[in-house]
GROMACS .gro file of C-alpha atoms in nm:
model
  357
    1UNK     CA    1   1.487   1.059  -1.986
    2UNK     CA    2   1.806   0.920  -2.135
    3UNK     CA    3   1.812   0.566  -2.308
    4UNK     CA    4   1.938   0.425  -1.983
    5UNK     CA    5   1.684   0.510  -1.784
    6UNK     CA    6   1.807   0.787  -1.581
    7UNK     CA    7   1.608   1.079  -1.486
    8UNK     CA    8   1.726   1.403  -1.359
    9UNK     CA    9   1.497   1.582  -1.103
   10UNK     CA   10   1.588   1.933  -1.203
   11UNK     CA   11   1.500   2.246  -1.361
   12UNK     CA   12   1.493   2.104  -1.700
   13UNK     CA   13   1.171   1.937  -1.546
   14UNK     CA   14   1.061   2.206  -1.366
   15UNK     CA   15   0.821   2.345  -1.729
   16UNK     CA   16   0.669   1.965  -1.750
   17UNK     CA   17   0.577   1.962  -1.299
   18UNK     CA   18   0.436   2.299  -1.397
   19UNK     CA   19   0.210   2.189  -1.601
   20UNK     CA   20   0.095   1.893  -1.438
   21UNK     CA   21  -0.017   2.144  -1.151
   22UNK     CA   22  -0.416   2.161  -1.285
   23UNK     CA   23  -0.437   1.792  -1.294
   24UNK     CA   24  -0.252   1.767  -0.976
   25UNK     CA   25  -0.542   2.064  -0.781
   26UNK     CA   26  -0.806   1.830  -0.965
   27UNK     CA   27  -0.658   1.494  -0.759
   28UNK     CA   28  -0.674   1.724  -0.481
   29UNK     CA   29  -1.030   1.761  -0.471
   30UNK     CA   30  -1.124   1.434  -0.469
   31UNK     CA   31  -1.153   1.379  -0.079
   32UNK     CA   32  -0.837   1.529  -0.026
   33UNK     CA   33  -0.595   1.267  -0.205
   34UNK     CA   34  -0.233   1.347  -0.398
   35UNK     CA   35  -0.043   1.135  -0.601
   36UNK     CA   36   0.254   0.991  -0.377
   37UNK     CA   37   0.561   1.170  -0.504
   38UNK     CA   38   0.785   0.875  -0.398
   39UNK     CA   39   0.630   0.564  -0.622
   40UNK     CA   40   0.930   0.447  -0.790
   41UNK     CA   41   0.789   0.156  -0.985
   42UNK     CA   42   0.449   0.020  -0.975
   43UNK     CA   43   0.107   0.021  -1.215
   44UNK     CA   44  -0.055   0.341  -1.273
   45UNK     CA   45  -0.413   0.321  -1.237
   46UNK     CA   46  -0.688   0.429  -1.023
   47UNK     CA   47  -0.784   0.797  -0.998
   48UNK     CA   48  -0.672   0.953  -1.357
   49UNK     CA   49  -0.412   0.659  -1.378
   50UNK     CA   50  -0.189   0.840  -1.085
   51UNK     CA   51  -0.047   0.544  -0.930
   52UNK     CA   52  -0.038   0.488  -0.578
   53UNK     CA   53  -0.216   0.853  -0.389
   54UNK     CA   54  -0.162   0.960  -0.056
   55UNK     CA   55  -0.444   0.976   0.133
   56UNK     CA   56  -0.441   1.309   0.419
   57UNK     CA   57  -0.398   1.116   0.728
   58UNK     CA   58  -0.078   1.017   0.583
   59UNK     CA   59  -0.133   0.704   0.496
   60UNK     CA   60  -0.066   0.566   0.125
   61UNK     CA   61  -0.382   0.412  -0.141
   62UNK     CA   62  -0.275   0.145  -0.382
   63UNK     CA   63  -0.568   0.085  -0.641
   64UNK     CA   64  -0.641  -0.224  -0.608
   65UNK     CA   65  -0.561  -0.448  -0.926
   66UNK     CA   66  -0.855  -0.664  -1.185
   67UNK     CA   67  -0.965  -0.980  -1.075
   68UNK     CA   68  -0.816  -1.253  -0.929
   69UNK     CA   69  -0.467  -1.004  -0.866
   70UNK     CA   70  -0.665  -0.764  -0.639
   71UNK     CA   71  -0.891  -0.917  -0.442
   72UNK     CA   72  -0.594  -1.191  -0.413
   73UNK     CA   73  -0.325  -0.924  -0.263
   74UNK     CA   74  -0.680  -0.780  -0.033
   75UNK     CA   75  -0.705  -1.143   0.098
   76UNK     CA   76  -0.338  -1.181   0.191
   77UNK     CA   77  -0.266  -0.857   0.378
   78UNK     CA   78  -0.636  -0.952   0.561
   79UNK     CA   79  -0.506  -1.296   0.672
   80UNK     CA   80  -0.166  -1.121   0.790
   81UNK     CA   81  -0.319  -0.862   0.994
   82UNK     CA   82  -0.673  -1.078   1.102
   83UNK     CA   83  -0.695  -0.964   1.501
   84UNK     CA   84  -0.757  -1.306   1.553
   85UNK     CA   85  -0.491  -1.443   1.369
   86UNK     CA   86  -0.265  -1.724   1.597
   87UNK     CA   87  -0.025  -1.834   1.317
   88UNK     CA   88   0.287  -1.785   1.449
   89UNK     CA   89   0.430  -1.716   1.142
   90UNK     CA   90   0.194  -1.501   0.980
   91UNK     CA   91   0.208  -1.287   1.325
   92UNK     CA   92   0.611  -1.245   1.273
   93UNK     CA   93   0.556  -1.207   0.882
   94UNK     CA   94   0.390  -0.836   1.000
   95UNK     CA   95   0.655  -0.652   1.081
   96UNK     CA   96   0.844  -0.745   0.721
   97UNK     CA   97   0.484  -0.566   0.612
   98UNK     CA   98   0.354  -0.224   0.548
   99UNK     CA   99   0.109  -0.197   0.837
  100UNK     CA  100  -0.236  -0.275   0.650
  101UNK     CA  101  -0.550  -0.028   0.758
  102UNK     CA  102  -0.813  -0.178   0.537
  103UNK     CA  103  -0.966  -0.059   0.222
  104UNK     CA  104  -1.094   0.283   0.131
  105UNK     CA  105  -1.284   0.405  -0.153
  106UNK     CA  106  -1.394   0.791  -0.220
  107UNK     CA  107  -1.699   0.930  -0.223
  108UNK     CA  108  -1.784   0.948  -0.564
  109UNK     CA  109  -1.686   0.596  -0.699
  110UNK     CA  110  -1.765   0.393  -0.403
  111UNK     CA  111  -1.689   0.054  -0.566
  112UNK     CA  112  -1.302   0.214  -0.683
  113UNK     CA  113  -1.154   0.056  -0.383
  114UNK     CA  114  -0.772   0.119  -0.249
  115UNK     CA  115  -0.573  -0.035  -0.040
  116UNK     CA  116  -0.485   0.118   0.247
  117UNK     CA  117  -0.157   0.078   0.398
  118UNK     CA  118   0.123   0.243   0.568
  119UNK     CA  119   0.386   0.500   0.431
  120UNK     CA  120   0.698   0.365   0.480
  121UNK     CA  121   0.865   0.717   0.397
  122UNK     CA  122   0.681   0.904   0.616
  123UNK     CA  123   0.949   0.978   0.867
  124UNK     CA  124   1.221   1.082   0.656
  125UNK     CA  125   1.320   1.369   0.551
  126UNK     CA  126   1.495   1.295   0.185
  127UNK     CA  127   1.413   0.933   0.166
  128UNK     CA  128   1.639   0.732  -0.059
  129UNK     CA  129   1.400   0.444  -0.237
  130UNK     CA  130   1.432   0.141  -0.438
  131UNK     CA  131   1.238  -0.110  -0.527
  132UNK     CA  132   1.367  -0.471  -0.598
  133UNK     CA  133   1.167  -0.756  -0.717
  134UNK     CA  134   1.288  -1.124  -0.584
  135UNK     CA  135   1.244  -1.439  -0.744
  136UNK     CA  136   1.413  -1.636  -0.982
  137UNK     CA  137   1.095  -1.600  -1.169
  138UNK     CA  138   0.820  -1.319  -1.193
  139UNK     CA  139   0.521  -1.507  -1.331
  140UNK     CA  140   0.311  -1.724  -1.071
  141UNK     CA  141   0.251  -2.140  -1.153
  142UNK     CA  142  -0.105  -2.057  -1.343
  143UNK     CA  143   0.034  -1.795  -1.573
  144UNK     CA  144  -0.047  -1.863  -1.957
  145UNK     CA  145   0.214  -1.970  -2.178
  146UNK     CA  146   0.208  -1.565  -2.343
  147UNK     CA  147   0.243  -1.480  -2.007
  148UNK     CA  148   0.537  -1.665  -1.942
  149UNK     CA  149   0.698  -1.575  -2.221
  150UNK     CA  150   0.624  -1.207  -2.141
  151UNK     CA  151   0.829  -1.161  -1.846
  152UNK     CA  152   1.093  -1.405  -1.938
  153UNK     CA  153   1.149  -1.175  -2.204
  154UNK     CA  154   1.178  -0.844  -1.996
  155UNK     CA  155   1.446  -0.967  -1.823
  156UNK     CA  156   1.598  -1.284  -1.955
  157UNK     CA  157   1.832  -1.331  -1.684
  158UNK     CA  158   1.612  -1.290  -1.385
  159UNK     CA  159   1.654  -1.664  -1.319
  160UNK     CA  160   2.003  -1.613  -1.253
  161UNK     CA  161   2.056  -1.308  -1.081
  162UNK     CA  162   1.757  -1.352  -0.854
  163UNK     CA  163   1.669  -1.003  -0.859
  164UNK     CA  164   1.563  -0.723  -1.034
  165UNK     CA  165   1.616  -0.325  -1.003
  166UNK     CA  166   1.258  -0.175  -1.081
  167UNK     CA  167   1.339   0.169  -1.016
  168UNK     CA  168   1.498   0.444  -0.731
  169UNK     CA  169   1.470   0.752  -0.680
  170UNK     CA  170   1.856   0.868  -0.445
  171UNK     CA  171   1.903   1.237  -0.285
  172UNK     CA  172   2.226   1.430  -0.409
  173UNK     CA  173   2.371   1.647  -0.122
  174UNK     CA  174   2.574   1.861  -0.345
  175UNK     CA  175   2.310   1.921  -0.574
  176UNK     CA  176   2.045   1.881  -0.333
  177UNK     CA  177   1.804   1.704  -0.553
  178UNK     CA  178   1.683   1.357  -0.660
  179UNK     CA  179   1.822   1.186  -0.951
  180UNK     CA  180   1.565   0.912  -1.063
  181UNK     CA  181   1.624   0.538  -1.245
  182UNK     CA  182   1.334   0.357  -1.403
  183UNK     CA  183   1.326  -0.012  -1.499
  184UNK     CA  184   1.480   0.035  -1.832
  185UNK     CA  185   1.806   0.063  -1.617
  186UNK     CA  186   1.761  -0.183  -1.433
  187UNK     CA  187   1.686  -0.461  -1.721
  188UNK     CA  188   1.998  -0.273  -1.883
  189UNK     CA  189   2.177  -0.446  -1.560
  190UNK     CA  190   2.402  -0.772  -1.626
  191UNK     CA  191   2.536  -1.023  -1.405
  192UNK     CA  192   2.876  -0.823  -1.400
  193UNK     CA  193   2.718  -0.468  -1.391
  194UNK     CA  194   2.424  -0.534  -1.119
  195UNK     CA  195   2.651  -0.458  -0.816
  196UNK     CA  196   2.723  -0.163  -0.987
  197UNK     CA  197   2.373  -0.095  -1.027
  198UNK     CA  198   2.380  -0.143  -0.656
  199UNK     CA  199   2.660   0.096  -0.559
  200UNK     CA  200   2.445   0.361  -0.733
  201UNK     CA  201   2.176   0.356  -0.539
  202UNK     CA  202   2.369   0.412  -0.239
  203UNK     CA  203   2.589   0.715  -0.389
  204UNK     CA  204   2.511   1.052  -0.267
  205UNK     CA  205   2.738   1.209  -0.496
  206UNK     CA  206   2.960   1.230  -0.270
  207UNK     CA  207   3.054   0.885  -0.074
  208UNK     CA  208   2.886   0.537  -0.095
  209UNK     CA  209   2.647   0.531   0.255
  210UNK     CA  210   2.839   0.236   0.369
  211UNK     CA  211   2.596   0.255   0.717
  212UNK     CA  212   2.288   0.229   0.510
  213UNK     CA  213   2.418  -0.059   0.360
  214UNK     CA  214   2.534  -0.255   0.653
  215UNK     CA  215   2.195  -0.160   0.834
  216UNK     CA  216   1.969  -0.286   0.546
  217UNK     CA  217   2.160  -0.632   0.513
  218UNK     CA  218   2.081  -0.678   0.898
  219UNK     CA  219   1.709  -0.610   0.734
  220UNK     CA  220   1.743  -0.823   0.448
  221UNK     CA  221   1.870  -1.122   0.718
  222UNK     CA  222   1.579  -1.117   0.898
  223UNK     CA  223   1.321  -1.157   0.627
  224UNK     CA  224   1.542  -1.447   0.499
  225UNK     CA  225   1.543  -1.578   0.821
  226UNK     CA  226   1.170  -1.595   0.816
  227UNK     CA  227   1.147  -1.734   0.477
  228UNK     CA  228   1.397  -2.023   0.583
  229UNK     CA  229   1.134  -2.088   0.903
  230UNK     CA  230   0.847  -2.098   0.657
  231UNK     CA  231   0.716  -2.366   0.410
  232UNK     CA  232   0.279  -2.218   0.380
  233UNK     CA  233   0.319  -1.968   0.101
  234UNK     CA  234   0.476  -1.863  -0.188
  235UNK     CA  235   0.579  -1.519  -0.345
  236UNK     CA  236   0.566  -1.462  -0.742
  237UNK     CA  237   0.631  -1.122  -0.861
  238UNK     CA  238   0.683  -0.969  -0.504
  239UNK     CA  239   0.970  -0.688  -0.405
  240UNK     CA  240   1.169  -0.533  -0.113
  241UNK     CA  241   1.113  -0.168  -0.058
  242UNK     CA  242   1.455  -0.048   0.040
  243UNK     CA  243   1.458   0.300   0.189
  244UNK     CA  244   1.718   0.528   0.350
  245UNK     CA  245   1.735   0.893   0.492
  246UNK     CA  246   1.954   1.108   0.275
  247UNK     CA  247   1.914   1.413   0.450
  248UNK     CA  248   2.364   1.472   0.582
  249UNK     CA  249   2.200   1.684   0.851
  250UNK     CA  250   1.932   1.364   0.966
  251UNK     CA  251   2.178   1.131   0.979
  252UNK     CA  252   2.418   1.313   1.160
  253UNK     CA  253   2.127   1.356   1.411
  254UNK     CA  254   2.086   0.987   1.475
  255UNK     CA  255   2.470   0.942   1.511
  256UNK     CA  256   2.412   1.187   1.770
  257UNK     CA  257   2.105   1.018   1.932
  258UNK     CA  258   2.315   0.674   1.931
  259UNK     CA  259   2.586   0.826   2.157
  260UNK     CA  260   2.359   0.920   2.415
  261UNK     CA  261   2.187   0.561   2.390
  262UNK     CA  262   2.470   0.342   2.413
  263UNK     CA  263   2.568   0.561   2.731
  264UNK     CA  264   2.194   0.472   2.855
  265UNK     CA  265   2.220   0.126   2.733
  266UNK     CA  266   2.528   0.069   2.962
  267UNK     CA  267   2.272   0.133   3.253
  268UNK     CA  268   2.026  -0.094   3.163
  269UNK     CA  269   1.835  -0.182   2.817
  270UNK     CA  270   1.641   0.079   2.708
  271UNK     CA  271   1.292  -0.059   2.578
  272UNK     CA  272   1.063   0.127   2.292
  273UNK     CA  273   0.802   0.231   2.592
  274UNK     CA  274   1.093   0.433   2.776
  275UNK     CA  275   1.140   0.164   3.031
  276UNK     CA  276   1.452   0.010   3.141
  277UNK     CA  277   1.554  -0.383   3.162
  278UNK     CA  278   1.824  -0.515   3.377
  279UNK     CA  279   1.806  -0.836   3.218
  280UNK     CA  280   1.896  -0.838   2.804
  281UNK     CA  281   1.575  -0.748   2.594
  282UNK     CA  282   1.520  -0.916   2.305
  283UNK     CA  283   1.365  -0.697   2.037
  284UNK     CA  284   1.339  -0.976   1.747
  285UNK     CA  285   0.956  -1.099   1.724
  286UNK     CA  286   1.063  -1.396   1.627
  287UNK     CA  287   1.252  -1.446   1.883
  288UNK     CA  288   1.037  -1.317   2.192
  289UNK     CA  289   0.717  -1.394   2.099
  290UNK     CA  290   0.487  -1.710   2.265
  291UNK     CA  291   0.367  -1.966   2.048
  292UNK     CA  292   0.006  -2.080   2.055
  293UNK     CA  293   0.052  -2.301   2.378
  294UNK     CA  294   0.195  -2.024   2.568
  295UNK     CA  295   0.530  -2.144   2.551
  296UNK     CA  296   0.833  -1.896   2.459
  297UNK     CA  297   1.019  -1.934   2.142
  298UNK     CA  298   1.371  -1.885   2.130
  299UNK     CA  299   1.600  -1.923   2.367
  300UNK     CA  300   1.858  -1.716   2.556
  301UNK     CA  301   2.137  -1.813   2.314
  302UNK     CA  302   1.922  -1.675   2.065
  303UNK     CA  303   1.947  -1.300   2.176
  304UNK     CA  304   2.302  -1.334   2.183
  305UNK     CA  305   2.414  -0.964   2.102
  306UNK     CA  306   2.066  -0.858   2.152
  307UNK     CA  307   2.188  -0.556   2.319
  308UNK     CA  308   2.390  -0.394   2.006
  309UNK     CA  309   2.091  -0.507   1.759
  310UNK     CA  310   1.894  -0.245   2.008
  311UNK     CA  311   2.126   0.038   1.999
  312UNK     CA  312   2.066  -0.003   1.642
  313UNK     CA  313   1.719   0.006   1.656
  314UNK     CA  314   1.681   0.333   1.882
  315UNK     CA  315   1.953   0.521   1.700
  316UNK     CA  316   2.100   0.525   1.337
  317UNK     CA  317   1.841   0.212   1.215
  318UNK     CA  318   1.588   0.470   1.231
  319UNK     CA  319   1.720   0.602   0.889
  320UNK     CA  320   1.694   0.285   0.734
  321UNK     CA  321   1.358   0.016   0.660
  322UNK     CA  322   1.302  -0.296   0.446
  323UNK     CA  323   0.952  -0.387   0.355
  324UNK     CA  324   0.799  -0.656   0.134
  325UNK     CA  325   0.536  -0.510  -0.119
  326UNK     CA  326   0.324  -0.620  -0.386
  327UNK     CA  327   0.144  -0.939  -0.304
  328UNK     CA  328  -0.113  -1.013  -0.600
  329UNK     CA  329   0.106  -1.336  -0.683
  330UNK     CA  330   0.116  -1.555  -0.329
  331UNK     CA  331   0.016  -1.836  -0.339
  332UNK     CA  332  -0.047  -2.175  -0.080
  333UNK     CA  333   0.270  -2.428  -0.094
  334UNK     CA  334   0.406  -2.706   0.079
  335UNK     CA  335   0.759  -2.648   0.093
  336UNK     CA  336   1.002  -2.377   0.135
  337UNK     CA  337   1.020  -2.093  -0.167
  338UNK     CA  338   1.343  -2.135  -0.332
  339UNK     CA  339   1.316  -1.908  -0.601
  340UNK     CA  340   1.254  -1.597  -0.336
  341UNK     CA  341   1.526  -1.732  -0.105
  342UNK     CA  342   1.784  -1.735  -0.400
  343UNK     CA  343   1.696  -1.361  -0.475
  344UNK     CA  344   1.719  -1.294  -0.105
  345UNK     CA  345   2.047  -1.508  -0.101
  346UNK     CA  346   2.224  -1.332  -0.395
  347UNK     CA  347   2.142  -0.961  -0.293
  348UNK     CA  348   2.310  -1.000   0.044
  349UNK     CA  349   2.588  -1.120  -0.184
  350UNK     CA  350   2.635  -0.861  -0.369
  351UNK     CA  351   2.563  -0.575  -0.124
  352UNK     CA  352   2.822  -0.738   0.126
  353UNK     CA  353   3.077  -0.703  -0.181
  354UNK     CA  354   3.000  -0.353  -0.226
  355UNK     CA  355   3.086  -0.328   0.146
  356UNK     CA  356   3.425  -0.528   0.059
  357UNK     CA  357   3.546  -0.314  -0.240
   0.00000   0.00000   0.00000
């Protein structure tokens, strides 16, 4: 690893994967769990201090954290994904989400429990990750004073950029392999030098995956859109998951499946069950679903274009998702949160420049 925080996934490595191999058959064992090979950022605890694992129905296990973090993030994705749940906003909040399957602990440690949650990689083939944490500020209102101090010293200027890089891992189609950037490059970012930052994660080595980039602002948009609905919680600490397919051969597949769909489309709206709609289909939750007294929300002006947003959806936005992660810091409010909007705000700002330059 390089003082910037770069790290090559090649055969310089290949010696130190080797010999992780017995510790790797020993995680194995223990009811059939791996480490997850795509954690970019994140604590490393739980079994042997692996990080997140990956459990063999393909879901993912995030250990969950001490007291009050843990059982506070176990509490929030419960209220999200109660079955009886009727806040509206909540209900939309779940598709920004991981889907959430509970907790799970193995056999032998019973009380070791995990998260259990959703793989957001799982259907791509060279997935592209990075993960971002928003907020002007990553400490929560009842941090200590050390505390404070702590992060504000990581990254000093996290209350002006709004943002900050935590780590990706992006695919190299000459090379065909992964080249990796831990936090250290990202806290090595400036205000001048984070779009660059940026840029990189979207460089295959060979061009700048200006469709990933345009797909994931349309992302982006909609979880800002939710925040700018919402004024019951606040996020401290929190990030975007950012993932995109960098298989050449993948995405040239979807181009392909999104001729054939906007030929279909022009025959009537395709739906996700197969079915077909002569009247516009609005695929936005928060747009089509019924509030608590039965009545719809939205109106027809609001899905306005909603016919191109679902060619996207059936065709190339497959190789793209946005999810928010990491919830030990939420907390009750009574107003809107500022501090996540303003990250929100100023990463669409500088990924539509990247789409400028």
């Amino acid at each position: 690893m390089s003082a910037n925080g770069l790290i090559m996934d090649s055969p310089s490595l290949m010696l130190e994967k080797l010999e992780n191999i017995k510790e790797l058959d020993a995680l194995e064992r223990v009811d059939g769990c791996v480490p997850f090979s795509h954690q970019v950022a994140g604590h490393k605890n739980g079994l042997n201090n692996t990080g997140v694992l990956q459990h063999p129905d393909g879901t993912i296990l995030k250990h969950l954290q001490p007291p009050p973090r843990g059982p506070r993030e176990m509490l929030f994705y419960k209220q999200v994904y109660d079955k009886d749940c009727t806040d509206v906003r909540l209900l939309v909040l779940q598709k920004h989400l991981p889907k959430f399957y509970g907790t799970w602990a193995p056999r032998e440690s019973p009380h070791e429990l995990y998260l259990k949650l959703e793989n957001v990689t799982r259907r791509f083939l060279r997935p592209c990750i990075m993960d971002v944490k928003i907020g002007r500020r990553s400490y929560d209102p009842f941090a200590s004073h050390e505390k404070r101090e702590q992060q504000i010293k990581k990254y000093p200027l996290m209350e002006e950029i709004g943002f900050l890089l935590l780590g990706m891992r992006v695919y190299q189609i000459n090379s065909e392999s992964y080249i990796t950037y831990d936090q250290l490059y990202g806290r090595s970012l400036g205000k001048e030098t984070v779009e660059n930052g940026l840029t990189t994660f979207f460089h295959n080595g060979k061009d700048i995956r200006r469709d990933a980039i345009s797909l994931i602002i349309s992302k982006i948009k909609s979880i800002l859109r939710w925040f700018e609905s919402q004024t019951q919680l606040h996020f401290y600490a929190s990030s975007l998951l950012l993932v995109y397919e960098g298989s050449a051969h993948r995405v040239n597949g979807m181009k392909h499946r999104r001729v054939e769909t906007d030929s279909q489309y022009n025959h009537g709206s395709l739906t996700r069950s197969g079915r077909t709609h002569s009247e516009p289909y609005c695929t936005d939750l928060s747009l089509s679903e019924r509030n608590i007294n039965g009545t719809r929300g939205g109106s027809v002006e609001d899905c306005e274009n909603v016919g191109m947003k679902h060619q996207k959806e059936v065709g190339l936005e497959e190789g793209v998702e946005v999810k928010m992660i990491d919830f030990a810091h939420v907390f009750p409010s009574d107003g809107p949160d500022e501090s996540y909007m303003y990250g929100l705000r100023n990463l669409l700002s500088n990924l539509e420049q990247i789409l400028k330059n």
